[in-house]
Structures are given as structure tokens and as C-alpha cells.
Amino acid sequence: MTMELEPGFSAVLEGIASFSRIHGRLLLCTCVFISTAGAATFLETPPAIVYVPPAGFGWKEVRCTTREASTIRWVYTTGDELDETTYNITATSNRSSTMRLSLLDQFLSVSFLTTPVRCHAGNHTSSEFRFALGVLRSPLSGNPVDVIVSEGMDVHFTCSYNLLAVLPPPTAVTWLFVSQSGNQSEILNETGPAQSQIRRLQLTDVTRFNAGTYKCVIKNEFGMISSLPGMLTVEYFDGFNLTVTPAATVRFGMEVTFNIIVSALPAATEIRLSRSDGPFFSSSNSNVNRPLGTVTVNDTNRVQYKFTADASWNGSITVYVLTPTHNETSSTTMTVELDRPGAISVSAIPLCFAGNLLVHWTTSGNGGSEITSYTLRWRKSSTGSTWPNKRTLMVSRYGSLTQQGGNHTLTELENGTLYDIQIEATNGIGSRVSDTVSKMTLSVAHRPSLVHLSSSENSLLLGWSVGQNGGAEILHYTVTWSTDASLAVETKSLSLSVSAYANLTQEKGRWRLTGLTKGTEYYTNVDANNCVGSSISAVQICSTRCNPGRSSLPMIHKEAISQSSFQLVIRAPSERNCGQITEYIVRDSNHTRLTTTYSVANGNVTIIVKGLEAGRRYAVQVYAVNNRSWEGPPSEQVTVETEAAASSEGGLSTAVTIAIIVVSVVVAFGIVITITCCCRSYSHKLKPVFTRSHSGMFVFISLYIYIYYNKRHLEKKSLSARQTTSMSSASLVL
């Protein structure tokens, strides 16, 4: 008998046979046991189908684990063993073996994907399993479609996939919702094996908050793929809201704002405003945008319109809103109360006609009642608070006056005077007075201040300044000059445009008069001219230069040279029509003026130079000065050396010499007396009258007198030198 036993059954029979032999019994049967490889010894084996991860999804491990320690082999059912290196087979312990599968780094043969495989451990064999390629491929075969519904309706989204595109089959399906505000949420999650290739999401009684995108996400063990999103649009219409600011009574001239906000989807295609005389605004038709106000906001669902209320706004105002699915109309009534004329703005412009002001004014509105007249008031700003001058201007009589304002010219005012001005507007309701404005009339420029800057033999440089231009731009200056003090004879003038010369401005100017006669006095003035008139400066007397001629050299002679002075005799220069020569100046090489006196005789000039130092060389030049204090050019240079003083060791004054002689005589006399007395004393044995001490005293006194007088002489000589230097410096200053 042949039997196929379940795994482990042969061991039970062997135990029974052993038991029989032990008890002395013999079983008269022959049994042939064929084991089915003892699959029960495996604790962990791969599933019936092992999916290899698709490209890009990494790797996957499968494992065979036995109860007892054993070597585990991976074998095809054909008997061929899988190569451990090729298929990354690793024995992780003596009871476990792992195969690591990856489509990218592993060669998968045809036999590997078609032939079943078992794990072998000793005499035991696992149940067979086979390998297959995993798939997770997008896009899905069916994606949700966009849906537009109204609030309160039901809607569903579907997605589908191909069975061959998702292997192993999905483990879960998720519907992902993204709201219009960007918030994301999972609203449905299906788990377990897919029973259908088509998935469905049902939404009931939708609102605007359900609007957004929906997509389904398919998941298996390798990852997930998602569909394209489907858009859900929920339409609604909640009407519109109209607000009017100010909400209370509207007075004439007030700014009024209409604010219309529509709550609708799809958005409004037109928002229209109308009043009794027809539409004045349409968001979709620019032809009815009338100049009644200003559109500050014009969005699809909002309009803001501002205008200034006048009598034409009295009555009903209608708002019309149109959407693709709805339209709605609403009306409001506005009453505009009339008022006095609106605020008045006044300005004044001084005119170039003497004493004229052009007054201009505008009003912000007539208050809803026609302005009939304007009253113009003016006064000098210095006269106080009363208005002694006024003029009533009827609108019907003057073409320059309108309901919006006007202008009028005040004449015969004082030049350069500040005036206050007011305007009063009157209508059927009342009147309104403007603020006071002040404006000064124009005048001639202030009188220029003219100065003489410099002269040459044939030109004068003049300069002037102007304090103010009188309120009107200075256009030109007029320079006038003449040799006549009254500027009435032989007068010449020159007009200088301010815009043509860089050295002329509104405040000052400079100009050189050329082609004049040398040594001549000229009487000059300058006019500053603006559109009102001219102002004339005071007359300035100026003279062109005329220098005396060069002193005629060579010198006739130089004489009377002493220690402190010398004389020069020169030829008198020609005056060349440049006035009388009144002075001669002598300067040394340092341009220091020396002390001099001079006299003129027979065309020769004798100049005495004094206060000099003894024994010094002087290089001097002579300058002639005329009665206009103009110095001529210097003469040729001449060198003079004063006499030398006595030497400092023996050169003493006469007084000092006499003193020395007297002292010497006294000393000699003292010595003689001393010797005589000593001899007499010795001969007569008498006490000497004069002793050596007396003679020494005489010598000491004599030396003292000598030193004293010599010192006084040196001090006098030093003082004389200092006085000479001081006089030379003073002459230079003069």
C-alpha cells in the first residue's frame, strides 16, 4: 500500500512501529511513506505572489524562516537553485534567509517571473510562490470633471484606473479637497482591496463653502498616484447692498458717496446708476459715464461713486444689478437742501500799470440758488478794520462774472502799497464773505547805490546795488555820464539789459565805461528800470587816471653827503596835462619811504634826504605825485653811500675827548703830589699828607669818569640811529 502523508505523519508511524516492537507485537503490513517535504517546519514564507517594486520605487525584501536551525535554499520547482549573488540572497541567521528585490539593480529572467519558487531547509520544503512585476502608473484612466451647480444641489465626482496600471491592487482610495481659500482636507478614505475600477464621491446639499478642487488618490504598497483635479463651482446670488454717505440730510455742495456691494457668483455683468433724467453710470457701458461725479472703485461686484450734491440730485436714484443668472433693482430718494454760495477763493495780481491790481475769485458753488451779485471791498492794510472802499458788481451786467466766480481790476491805487481785499457773493438764500487776502501794488525799484570801483587813464569801473526791485522784475539799467555836473551837456548813456549780461542781476551790477579822456572828472549815475518806471541813483564824481611823467635822469649831481643825509638834484618831469606836481617821494630798495624836503628852481628839483645811517649804501628812486594824489612811475635807481662814522674804539665826541683830557691832567697832578709828599715825609720824618691810597683813589675816579662819558656817547649814538629809522617808517606810512 502506498500512501501520501501530511508533513510530520511519518514520524508518528515510526513511533507506533517502535512501540509495537517494544511490546512484542508484530504488524503484518508493509507501508511505504512518501513525505510531502514537511512545509510545516517553516515559520515565515513569502506570499503566493511576490511583487517586485517598479522602477523608481526602491527595493523590497522577502524572507523564509524555519523553526529549526537549517540551511535554506531558494529553488525553482524545476529543481534549479536561484543564484545568491544575482538575486541578493543573504542568510540573516541560521534559521532565516532574505531575498532583496529591485527592478533597477537586479536581473530578472523570464524563468524568474514565470516559474514557481520554493524554500528548502533540509528535508523540508515551503509552499510554492511566484514573482510578478509591481505597477503604479499614472495618469489614471478617468479623472474628475469640472462641475458648476447652484447652492442646495447634489453633485458627485468619479475617477477610474486600469487594473494593469495598479499592481498589486489598491489598498486605499483618498479624495483630497482644496477649498478656494487654499485649505486642504481629506474628506473620504476607502480601505481594503478595490472591488471596482471606478471610484465615486457623492456630495449632497452643497454650499459655496464646498467650492474648490477634488481629486482621488490611489495607494498600494509601493506608493500613490492621483488624478487630475476636478473643479466644483457653486453659484449663488444674495443680492446687493447700497449705502449712501452721509446718510442724514444732504446739503448743497456736500460730497456724497454711493457704495454698491454685490454678493453673487457668477459676478455681476453690469451695475448701473440712474436718476430721473436718465442713467449716469454703467460699469459695462462707458457711454453713460456722465460727468456728474467720480468713480473711485469699479470692480465686478463693487462700485463706489462720489459726487457733489446740487439741486439736480433731488429725487429718486435707482441701482440696477445684472448677473448671468439674476437681476435686481433698488431705489433710494435724495433731497438736497439749498444753501448760501459756497466758499470763495480770492487772489490778486499786481499789474505793471501804476496802481493797478487784478482781483480774481472762484466759488465752490452757488448753493443751489443763482448768485446775483458780487461785492468787492478793499482798503490799505495800515488803515484798520473798516472797509471804506467797496464796489457792487451785478452778475447780469458784467461778462467777466459767472456763477463760478469772476475777476475785476482795481485802478488808481498807490504804488508800492499793501492792500487788503474781500469778496462777498450773494444769492437768493443769503451771502458768503471770503477770507481777506493782501497784495502790494508795484512800484519802481529802490534807488540804486552807485560806487566808483577803480579807474584807468581811459576807463571807469562802476558798481551799484539795488535794495528791492519794487515787486516787478528789473528789465534794464541805464548808465549815464558827462563832464558837466548837471548831466545836461555832452551827456552819454548806455542801456544794459539784465538778461543779456551775466554781471547784471536784480540786486546789483558792474560796468566799465571805456573810451574816456585821461585825467578828467566825470559825473555819473545809473537808473534801474522795471515795468512801472525807473529810479535814479545819486550822481557819483569819478576821475580817469593821469600819472605824472618819469623823473628825468641822469641826475644833475648828488652833493652834501654826510653821515645822516645827502642831496639829489634832478630834472623836473613834464606834467603831461595831469595836474600840478605837489610832492616828490624817495623810496629805498625795500620800497621804504625816506624823510625828504625839496625845492624847485630853474627846472631842477633839489631833494634833501635826511635821517640816514652812517656808512650805509642806499639804492633810491624818486616818484612824482600830482595834486590828485596819483604817483607817477619811478625814476631810474641811483646809489648813494653815507659817510662812515668814527671807529667804535677811538671815535669819541668832542665832549668826551675834553673830559678825558681833564681827567688825565687830574690823575697826573695827583701822582706828582703823591710822590712829592712821600719824599718830604721821608726827608723830614713827617707823616705824609697824601698816601698811596690817595693816589689810587684819584686813578679810580679818573677811570670812572672816562667810562661814564664813553657810555653816554654810545647811548646817544644808538638813540640817533633809532630816531632815523622811526622817521623813515613814518614817512612810508604817510
XYZ file of C-alpha atoms in Angstrom:
734
model
C 0.000 0.000 0.000
C 1.262 3.381 -0.883
C 0.112 6.496 0.986
C 0.955 10.153 0.762
C 1.202 11.563 4.285
C 0.908 15.060 5.503
C 4.127 16.509 6.819
C 5.119 15.007 10.198
C 2.896 11.972 9.849
C 5.788 9.574 9.090
C 7.318 10.361 12.446
C 4.092 9.325 14.160
C 4.042 5.988 12.319
C 7.670 5.338 13.177
C 6.765 5.917 16.816
C 3.917 3.434 16.572
C 6.183 0.821 14.990
C 8.729 1.237 17.696
C 6.005 0.927 20.296
C 4.855 -2.362 18.761
C 8.324 -3.884 18.767
C 8.784 -2.869 22.343
C 5.600 -4.640 23.339
C 6.450 -7.733 21.384
C 3.881 -7.366 18.722
C 4.419 -7.610 15.008
C 2.424 -5.681 12.485
C 1.912 -7.690 9.357
C 1.768 -4.802 6.936
C 4.175 -3.095 4.679
C 3.928 0.679 4.431
C 5.820 2.951 2.095
C 5.689 6.543 3.283
C 6.287 9.416 0.870
C 6.739 12.735 2.722
C 5.471 15.981 1.106
C 8.527 17.932 2.237
C 7.338 18.989 5.669
C 6.134 22.534 4.931
C 5.005 22.941 8.497
C 8.596 23.496 9.643
C 8.621 26.980 8.027
C 7.509 29.785 10.312
C 7.576 32.516 7.601
C 7.358 32.187 3.838
C 6.609 34.698 1.032
C 3.011 35.182 -0.126
C 1.712 33.316 -3.137
C 2.586 36.293 -5.388
C 5.598 38.487 -4.622
C 5.513 41.840 -6.480
C 8.839 43.326 -7.494
C 8.865 47.170 -6.967
C 8.502 49.120 -10.231
C 11.306 51.346 -11.430
C 11.884 54.275 -9.143
C 10.104 52.752 -6.114
C 13.175 51.308 -4.330
C 13.538 47.697 -3.227
C 11.582 45.004 -1.349
C 12.622 42.129 0.938
C 11.024 38.617 1.189
C 12.040 36.082 3.816
C 11.915 32.358 4.605
C 12.231 31.411 8.279
C 12.351 27.859 9.808
C 11.650 26.565 13.242
C 14.899 24.615 13.493
C 18.365 25.728 12.507
C 18.972 24.774 8.936
C 20.486 25.919 5.656
C 17.795 27.489 3.497
C 17.924 27.378 -0.282
C 15.696 29.106 -2.865
C 14.797 26.643 -5.618
C 12.616 26.761 -8.733
C 10.051 23.954 -8.909
C 12.101 22.719 -11.860
C 14.899 21.962 -9.433
C 17.207 24.846 -10.375
C 18.526 26.890 -7.489
C 18.445 30.709 -7.558
C 21.869 32.334 -7.617
C 22.525 34.081 -4.335
C 24.584 36.890 -5.891
C 22.170 37.658 -8.718
C 19.122 37.791 -6.503
C 20.730 39.294 -3.377
C 20.021 36.262 -1.184
C 21.500 36.564 2.292
C 21.331 34.266 5.320
C 20.434 36.654 8.066
C 20.678 33.864 10.721
C 20.873 30.026 10.847
C 17.049 29.931 10.683
C 16.320 32.776 8.192
C 17.153 33.740 4.617
C 16.277 37.035 2.894
C 15.917 37.902 -0.778
C 16.148 41.608 -1.695
C 14.282 42.503 -4.891
C 14.768 45.643 -7.022
C 13.902 46.191 -10.643
C 16.823 48.563 -11.231
C 19.757 46.694 -9.755
C 18.726 43.068 -10.400
C 18.490 40.881 -13.483
C 15.041 39.334 -13.653
C 14.963 36.457 -16.096
C 11.865 35.106 -17.808
C 12.044 31.968 -15.724
C 12.198 34.056 -12.586
C 8.889 35.710 -13.409
C 7.139 32.533 -14.680
C 8.454 29.574 -12.676
C 7.233 28.993 -9.108
C 9.835 29.027 -6.337
C 10.105 27.215 -3.001
C 12.365 27.486 0.026
C 14.207 24.266 1.014
C 15.523 23.621 4.518
C 16.964 20.114 4.972
C 14.179 17.673 4.109
C 11.537 20.377 4.359
C 10.070 22.459 1.565
C 7.856 25.564 1.772
C 4.724 26.063 -0.248
C 5.472 27.430 -3.666
C 5.192 31.115 -4.625
C 5.957 33.109 -7.714
C 7.274 36.607 -8.611
C 5.494 39.334 -10.586
C 6.303 42.934 -11.563
C 4.580 45.616 -9.468
C 2.923 48.535 -11.345
C 1.850 52.028 -10.222
C 1.354 54.061 -13.368
C -0.300 57.464 -13.834
C -2.342 59.205 -15.047
C -5.494 57.405 -14.168
C -7.723 56.265 -16.961
C -10.560 58.529 -15.732
C -10.316 61.926 -13.927
C -12.973 64.028 -12.153
C -14.601 66.647 -14.390
C -15.420 70.279 -13.539
C -18.931 70.833 -12.247
C -20.990 74.023 -11.843
C -24.037 73.824 -9.597
C -26.191 76.121 -7.511
C -26.327 76.056 -3.742
C -28.527 73.230 -2.343
C -27.918 70.791 -5.216
C -26.220 67.348 -5.093
C -23.053 66.566 -7.032
C -20.664 63.631 -7.432
C -17.114 63.136 -8.742
C -15.724 59.893 -10.201
C -12.290 58.577 -11.097
C -11.185 55.254 -12.620
C -7.994 53.291 -13.119
C -6.792 50.314 -15.201
C -6.241 47.022 -13.331
C -2.962 46.539 -15.118
C -1.799 50.006 -14.090
C -2.017 49.387 -10.335
C -0.389 46.151 -9.124
C -0.835 44.966 -6.516
C -4.438 46.241 -6.382
C -5.092 49.421 -4.365
C -5.127 49.180 -0.609
C -6.908 52.573 -0.214
C -8.531 55.419 -2.181
C -8.447 59.010 -0.743
C -10.424 62.027 -2.025
C -8.488 65.240 -1.450
C -10.377 68.575 -1.231
C -8.679 72.012 -1.632
C -11.009 74.940 -0.819
C -10.964 78.298 -2.591
C -9.079 79.758 0.385
C -6.323 77.149 -0.047
C -7.194 74.894 2.893
C -6.655 71.167 2.185
C -8.545 68.286 3.759
C -9.238 64.558 3.257
C -12.964 64.092 3.028
C -13.272 60.348 2.155
C -10.945 57.359 2.629
C -11.668 53.909 1.148
C -9.677 50.973 2.523
C -9.254 47.340 1.589
C -8.954 45.683 -1.824
C -10.611 47.550 -4.644
C -13.907 45.961 -5.679
C -14.303 48.295 -8.643
C -12.090 50.191 -11.003
C -14.443 53.208 -10.760
C -14.494 55.279 -7.549
C -17.275 57.757 -6.735
C -17.519 60.727 -4.315
C -21.036 61.930 -3.527
C -21.741 65.456 -2.144
C -25.271 66.460 -1.124
C -26.874 69.849 -0.486
C -23.700 71.765 -1.448
C -22.982 75.346 -0.345
C -20.470 77.950 -1.531
C -18.081 76.575 1.090
C -17.903 73.264 -0.837
C -16.482 75.104 -3.832
C -12.924 74.086 -4.684
C -10.987 71.232 -6.320
C -11.388 67.458 -5.775
C -9.034 64.662 -6.828
C -8.756 60.991 -5.936
C -5.542 59.369 -4.726
C -4.866 55.590 -5.379
C -2.500 53.854 -2.934
C -0.793 50.430 -2.912
C 2.247 49.080 -1.149
C 4.614 50.973 -3.457
C 3.140 54.484 -3.068
C 0.335 56.569 -4.517
C -0.849 58.215 -7.711
C -3.503 60.894 -8.036
C -5.977 62.009 -10.622
C -6.192 65.457 -12.155
C -8.341 67.802 -10.021
C -11.966 68.480 -10.821
C -13.311 71.966 -10.028
C -16.587 72.449 -8.198
C -18.144 75.894 -8.710
C -21.138 76.769 -6.549
C -23.231 79.641 -7.838
C -25.227 81.927 -5.568
C -26.954 85.303 -5.544
C -27.522 87.135 -2.279
C -28.480 90.459 -3.856
C -26.598 93.724 -3.226
C -26.174 96.314 -0.530
C -26.406 100.089 -1.201
C -25.072 102.607 1.321
C -25.178 106.404 0.938
C -22.823 108.677 2.890
C -23.839 110.964 4.502
C -26.989 109.125 5.450
C -28.598 112.215 7.031
C -29.734 115.395 5.292
C -27.690 116.310 2.239
C -26.885 119.986 1.915
C -25.983 121.698 -1.287
C -22.269 121.328 -2.110
C -21.744 118.287 0.128
C -19.749 115.345 -1.189
C -21.962 112.237 -1.373
C -20.735 108.658 -1.821
C -22.721 105.722 -3.256
C -21.219 102.350 -2.310
C -22.777 99.263 -4.004
C -21.546 95.791 -2.986
C -22.969 92.739 -4.820
C -22.879 89.232 -3.295
C -23.155 86.902 -6.299
C -21.386 84.202 -8.287
C -21.061 84.476 -11.174
C -20.144 88.117 -10.679
C -22.313 90.989 -11.837
C -22.039 91.805 -15.532
C -23.370 95.327 -15.037
C -24.013 97.768 -12.190
C -25.992 100.805 -13.311
C -26.935 104.061 -11.525
C -29.811 106.192 -12.800
C -31.794 109.206 -11.731
C -34.875 110.889 -13.121
C -33.023 112.390 -16.116
C -31.527 109.019 -17.139
C -28.593 106.719 -16.354
C -25.401 108.474 -15.289
C -23.130 105.482 -14.690
C -22.795 101.940 -16.019
C -19.912 99.614 -15.154
C -20.180 97.956 -18.573
C -21.006 100.908 -20.818
C -18.680 103.899 -20.786
C -21.106 105.868 -22.972
C -23.320 106.576 -19.977
C -20.478 107.649 -17.683
C -21.669 111.224 -17.372
C -19.543 113.946 -15.711
C -21.702 114.068 -12.613
C -19.165 112.577 -10.275
C -16.079 110.370 -9.907
C -15.842 106.581 -9.925
C -13.327 105.614 -7.212
C -13.962 101.816 -7.313
C -15.196 99.777 -10.284
C -14.790 96.045 -9.591
C -17.025 93.254 -10.862
C -19.013 93.094 -7.642
C -18.436 96.567 -6.234
C -18.850 100.177 -7.370
C -18.088 103.376 -5.432
C -19.300 106.654 -6.940
C -18.694 110.143 -5.476
C -20.348 113.409 -6.473
C -21.094 116.892 -5.169
C -24.774 117.395 -4.393
C -26.694 120.136 -6.138
C -30.342 120.719 -6.985
C -30.241 118.237 -9.876
C -29.857 115.344 -7.399
C -33.270 115.898 -5.836
C -35.499 112.867 -6.443
C -35.190 109.104 -6.909
C -31.890 107.328 -7.613
C -32.082 103.731 -8.913
C -29.464 100.974 -8.674
C -29.704 98.103 -11.180
C -27.577 94.927 -10.817
C -27.413 92.227 -13.521
C -25.700 88.800 -13.281
C -25.851 85.842 -15.743
C -28.478 84.220 -13.537
C -30.209 87.052 -11.684
C -31.073 90.743 -11.851
C -32.256 93.082 -9.121
C -33.248 96.731 -8.778
C -33.362 99.057 -5.763
C -34.194 102.753 -5.422
C -33.455 105.468 -2.893
C -34.637 109.075 -2.633
C -32.320 112.045 -2.092
C -33.289 115.562 -1.034
C -30.696 118.326 -1.389
C -31.214 121.411 0.749
C -30.226 124.769 -0.824
C -27.625 126.956 0.848
C -25.731 130.227 0.606
C -22.999 130.431 -2.018
C -20.098 128.117 -1.367
C -16.637 129.026 -0.116
C -14.869 131.771 -2.067
C -11.187 131.685 -3.003
C -9.611 135.088 -3.801
C -6.280 136.043 -5.383
C -4.830 139.371 -6.583
C -2.195 140.076 -9.215
C -0.342 143.431 -9.353
C -0.280 144.893 -12.855
C 2.530 146.866 -14.473
C 0.241 149.842 -14.811
C 0.856 152.176 -11.916
C -1.528 151.485 -9.036
C -3.500 148.586 -10.594
C -4.484 145.230 -9.044
C -6.322 142.457 -10.912
C -8.616 140.624 -8.445
C -9.723 137.075 -9.328
C -12.065 134.798 -7.349
C -13.838 131.435 -7.604
C -16.734 129.886 -5.671
C -17.257 126.255 -4.773
C -20.927 126.547 -5.881
C -23.933 128.807 -5.793
C -25.681 126.824 -3.032
C -28.441 125.779 -5.411
C -29.671 129.364 -5.774
C -28.334 131.607 -8.515
C -25.697 134.157 -7.456
C -26.974 137.624 -8.358
C -24.046 139.868 -7.354
C -20.529 140.103 -6.006
C -19.312 142.893 -3.702
C -15.620 143.845 -3.917
C -14.095 145.589 -0.867
C -10.565 146.989 -0.482
C -8.530 149.108 1.916
C -4.952 149.963 2.770
C -3.656 147.349 5.178
C -2.474 150.082 7.512
C -5.856 151.828 7.856
C -7.538 149.449 10.341
C -10.556 147.132 10.305
C -13.113 149.216 8.395
C -13.698 148.963 4.655
C -14.003 152.484 3.227
C -13.967 151.277 -0.382
C -16.446 148.862 -1.963
C -17.944 148.150 -5.355
C -21.045 146.030 -6.092
C -20.831 144.036 -9.318
C -24.074 142.624 -10.761
C -23.573 139.286 -12.482
C -26.054 140.225 -15.203
C -24.061 143.346 -16.166
C -20.514 142.021 -16.378
C -19.480 139.369 -18.830
C -16.474 138.513 -16.642
C -18.757 137.324 -13.810
C -20.316 133.832 -13.634
C -21.861 131.515 -11.051
C -18.364 130.065 -10.553
C -16.547 133.382 -9.946
C -15.071 136.310 -11.839
C -12.373 138.987 -11.999
C -12.172 142.773 -11.751
C -9.372 145.376 -11.942
C -8.841 147.965 -9.202
C -7.217 151.147 -10.542
C -5.737 154.372 -9.177
C -4.196 152.723 -6.156
C -0.956 153.958 -4.597
C 2.275 152.466 -5.867
C 4.164 150.136 -3.526
C 1.270 149.978 -1.039
C -0.186 146.887 0.654
C -3.971 146.480 0.215
C -6.499 144.128 1.866
C -9.232 142.653 -0.382
C -12.524 140.782 0.267
C -15.258 139.351 -1.981
C -18.892 138.793 -0.909
C -21.188 136.580 -3.033
C -24.978 136.892 -2.708
C -27.790 134.539 -3.858
C -31.476 134.030 -3.024
C -30.659 132.274 0.268
C -28.034 134.644 1.669
C -24.432 135.711 1.181
C -20.958 134.461 1.978
C -17.770 136.516 2.527
C -14.324 135.323 1.543
C -11.237 135.409 3.700
C -9.154 138.594 3.472
C -6.153 138.497 1.151
C -3.397 141.118 0.986
C -1.385 142.222 -2.010
C 1.062 145.055 -2.650
C 0.907 147.211 -5.747
C 4.026 147.514 -7.841
C 6.465 150.435 -7.664
C 9.716 151.491 -9.213
C 12.840 149.797 -7.890
C 14.657 151.248 -4.906
C 17.212 153.917 -5.737
C 20.497 152.268 -6.762
C 23.580 152.906 -4.641
C 26.430 153.790 -7.067
C 30.133 153.491 -6.195
C 33.340 154.152 -8.120
C 35.378 150.938 -8.014
C 38.524 151.759 -10.000
C 39.972 153.928 -12.796
C 42.465 153.764 -15.597
C 43.620 156.529 -17.962
C 40.655 155.976 -20.310
C 38.082 153.942 -18.351
C 35.977 153.909 -15.171
C 34.677 150.799 -13.387
C 31.310 151.463 -11.712
C 29.348 149.236 -9.350
C 25.861 149.545 -7.886
C 23.354 147.706 -5.692
C 19.546 147.800 -5.535
C 17.711 147.119 -2.279
C 14.416 145.910 -3.840
C 13.003 145.802 -7.341
C 9.584 147.201 -6.331
C 7.823 143.886 -6.892
C 8.464 143.926 -10.655
C 11.480 142.442 -12.349
C 14.196 144.940 -13.297
C 14.422 144.826 -17.091
C 17.478 147.006 -17.732
C 19.887 149.503 -16.197
C 20.788 152.830 -17.816
C 24.276 154.242 -17.111
C 24.742 157.981 -17.809
C 27.994 160.018 -17.739
C 29.139 163.544 -18.605
C 31.862 166.068 -17.814
C 29.069 168.511 -16.955
C 27.952 168.488 -13.327
C 24.298 168.949 -14.334
C 24.481 165.998 -16.744
C 22.855 168.289 -19.327
C 25.775 168.908 -21.689
C 27.802 166.341 -23.613
C 25.849 163.578 -21.862
C 26.134 159.965 -22.937
C 24.084 156.963 -21.783
C 24.063 153.211 -22.234
C 21.053 150.862 -21.740
C 22.053 147.443 -20.375
C 19.556 144.533 -20.475
C 19.698 142.377 -17.333
C 19.044 139.207 -19.320
C 21.941 139.875 -21.708
C 24.815 140.254 -19.229
C 25.966 137.851 -16.526
C 27.318 140.675 -14.331
C 23.840 142.276 -14.077
C 21.232 140.887 -11.639
C 18.074 142.054 -9.886
C 20.158 143.107 -6.880
C 23.378 144.600 -8.300
C 25.556 145.294 -11.329
C 29.045 146.249 -12.572
C 30.004 148.063 -15.753
C 33.194 149.613 -17.182
C 32.935 152.841 -19.173
C 35.650 152.993 -21.835
C 36.935 155.490 -24.368
C 37.189 158.296 -21.781
C 39.716 161.139 -21.567
C 42.563 160.665 -19.131
C 42.812 162.879 -16.112
C 39.220 164.027 -16.483
C 36.402 164.270 -13.927
C 33.134 162.624 -14.927
C 29.689 162.881 -13.356
C 27.862 159.506 -13.470
C 24.600 157.946 -12.360
C 22.618 154.755 -13.026
C 18.852 154.091 -13.474
C 17.079 150.831 -12.506
C 14.115 150.276 -14.859
C 11.141 147.907 -14.344
C 7.712 147.845 -15.988
C 6.457 150.598 -13.648
C 9.240 153.111 -14.250
C 12.821 153.970 -13.302
C 14.718 155.054 -10.200
C 17.895 157.162 -10.480
C 20.944 156.949 -8.272
C 22.786 159.902 -6.810
C 25.486 161.450 -9.000
C 28.940 159.961 -8.434
C 32.027 162.023 -9.370
C 34.774 159.853 -10.866
C 38.100 160.719 -12.495
C 40.201 158.891 -15.014
C 43.849 158.481 -14.135
C 46.697 160.659 -15.428
C 50.118 159.832 -13.955
C 52.999 162.372 -13.847
C 55.894 161.600 -16.192
C 59.061 159.711 -15.225
C 61.685 161.854 -13.445
C 64.385 162.934 -15.911
C 67.748 161.265 -15.184
C 70.745 161.066 -15.215
C 70.924 163.108 -12.093
C 72.497 166.515 -12.414
C 74.543 165.774 -9.295
C 74.393 164.444 -5.747
C 76.006 166.516 -3.028
C 76.310 167.272 0.677
C 76.726 163.647 1.540
C 77.162 163.261 5.298
C 76.716 160.536 7.849
C 72.911 161.098 8.076
C 71.859 162.882 4.859
C 72.538 163.622 1.225
C 71.133 165.830 -1.564
C 69.841 164.886 -5.041
C 69.378 167.355 -7.892
C 67.130 166.059 -10.701
C 65.400 167.440 -13.755
C 61.698 168.276 -13.071
C 59.404 165.875 -15.054
C 56.840 167.064 -17.576
C 53.313 167.165 -16.167
C 51.627 165.962 -19.387
C 48.320 167.726 -18.622
C 47.888 165.627 -15.493
C 47.703 168.316 -12.890
C 50.333 170.124 -10.802
C 53.114 168.126 -9.140
C 52.816 168.726 -5.406
C 55.305 166.303 -3.888
C 58.387 164.204 -4.530
C 58.821 160.858 -2.732
C 62.101 158.964 -2.332
C 61.995 155.229 -1.595
C 64.838 152.790 -0.993
C 65.204 149.322 -2.475
C 62.816 147.957 0.192
C 60.223 150.485 -1.000
C 60.576 152.277 2.342
C 59.792 155.963 2.105
C 62.670 158.144 3.316
C 62.406 161.528 5.029
C 62.836 164.308 2.479
C 62.463 168.015 1.765
C 62.658 169.531 -1.698
C 62.822 172.809 -3.599
C 62.392 173.647 -7.291
C 64.429 176.246 -9.193
C 65.156 176.707 -12.893
C 63.528 173.388 -13.836
C 65.701 171.482 -11.357
C 64.499 169.835 -8.174
C 66.792 169.686 -5.133
C 65.786 166.893 -2.756
C 67.375 166.568 0.705
C 67.176 163.017 2.133
C 67.625 163.032 5.928
C 67.692 160.712 8.933
C 70.053 158.149 7.379
C 72.512 155.788 8.972
C 76.202 156.481 8.696
C 78.281 154.296 6.412
C 75.291 152.677 4.678
C 74.651 152.248 0.963
C 71.204 153.389 -0.253
C 69.659 152.477 -3.648
C 66.860 155.019 -4.118
C 64.227 156.037 -6.674
C 62.232 159.263 -6.976
C 58.440 159.398 -7.524
C 56.458 162.499 -8.548
C 52.928 162.951 -7.053
C 50.360 165.346 -8.542
C 47.524 167.278 -6.937
C 45.165 164.266 -7.407
C 47.445 162.078 -5.287
C 48.455 159.915 -8.243
C 52.039 158.743 -8.245
C 53.976 158.657 -11.465
C 56.319 155.842 -12.399
C 59.667 155.710 -10.532
C 62.857 157.289 -11.790
C 65.960 155.322 -12.608
C 67.614 153.903 -9.494
C 70.654 155.777 -8.033
C 73.032 154.544 -5.323
C 74.392 156.840 -2.553
C 76.626 155.845 0.365
C 76.629 157.976 3.515
C 79.875 158.911 5.248
C 81.221 156.398 7.704
C 81.254 157.200 11.419
C 84.439 157.106 13.572
C 85.533 153.647 14.801
C 83.883 152.425 17.958
C 87.295 152.184 19.832
C 88.678 155.755 19.320
C 85.895 157.696 17.696
C 84.607 159.801 20.563
C 82.725 163.046 20.611
C 84.406 166.377 21.426
C 82.848 166.492 24.896
C 84.126 163.061 25.702
C 87.613 163.968 24.445
C 87.752 167.101 26.659
C 86.572 165.050 29.631
C 89.307 162.504 29.071
C 91.982 165.242 28.854
C 90.750 166.848 32.080
C 90.729 163.524 33.880
C 94.196 162.713 32.657
C 95.542 166.053 33.936
C 93.932 165.468 37.332
C 95.408 161.984 37.537
C 98.864 163.220 36.615
C 98.630 166.036 39.158
C 97.616 163.556 41.817
C 100.561 161.330 41.051
C 103.024 164.255 41.278
C 101.604 165.442 44.597
C 101.745 161.937 45.975
C 105.423 161.498 45.074
C 106.342 164.943 46.465
C 104.600 164.308 49.717
C 106.248 160.956 50.118
C 109.695 162.489 49.589
C 109.085 165.272 52.060
C 107.817 162.876 54.575
C 110.855 160.761 54.201
C 113.292 163.733 54.443
C 111.693 165.409 57.402
C 110.427 162.317 59.011
C 106.994 163.710 58.834
C 103.707 161.925 58.312
C 102.855 162.099 54.616
C 99.883 164.223 53.695
C 98.973 162.033 50.629
C 99.448 158.302 50.720
C 99.330 155.598 48.070
C 95.670 155.091 48.859
C 95.024 158.677 47.900
C 96.732 158.234 44.574
C 94.761 155.032 43.936
C 91.539 156.886 44.650
C 92.479 159.522 42.062
C 93.120 156.814 39.489
C 89.814 155.069 40.232
C 87.841 158.302 39.977
C 89.515 159.131 36.694
C 88.671 155.732 35.179
C 85.069 156.008 36.365
C 84.656 159.422 34.703
C 86.138 158.061 31.489
C 83.824 155.016 31.366
C 80.727 157.083 32.218
C 81.220 159.653 29.463
C 82.101 156.981 26.918
C 78.880 155.088 27.775
C 76.792 158.260 27.425
C 78.282 158.857 23.998
C 77.403 155.360 22.797
C 73.799 155.671 24.122
C 73.315 158.971 22.243
C 74.606 157.426 19.056
C 72.182 154.419 19.378
C 69.259 156.760 20.099
C 70.030 158.831 16.995
C 70.011 155.692 14.823
C 66.644 154.602 16.218
C 65.113 158.032 15.596
C 66.295 157.963 11.979
C 64.688 154.533 11.443
C 61.406 155.714 13.042
C 61.258 158.789 10.818
C 61.791 156.656 7.713
C 58.952 154.332 8.749
C 56.650 157.270 9.435
C 57.428 158.720 6.018
C 56.475 155.397 4.415
C 53.148 155.378 6.248
C 52.398 158.898 5.156
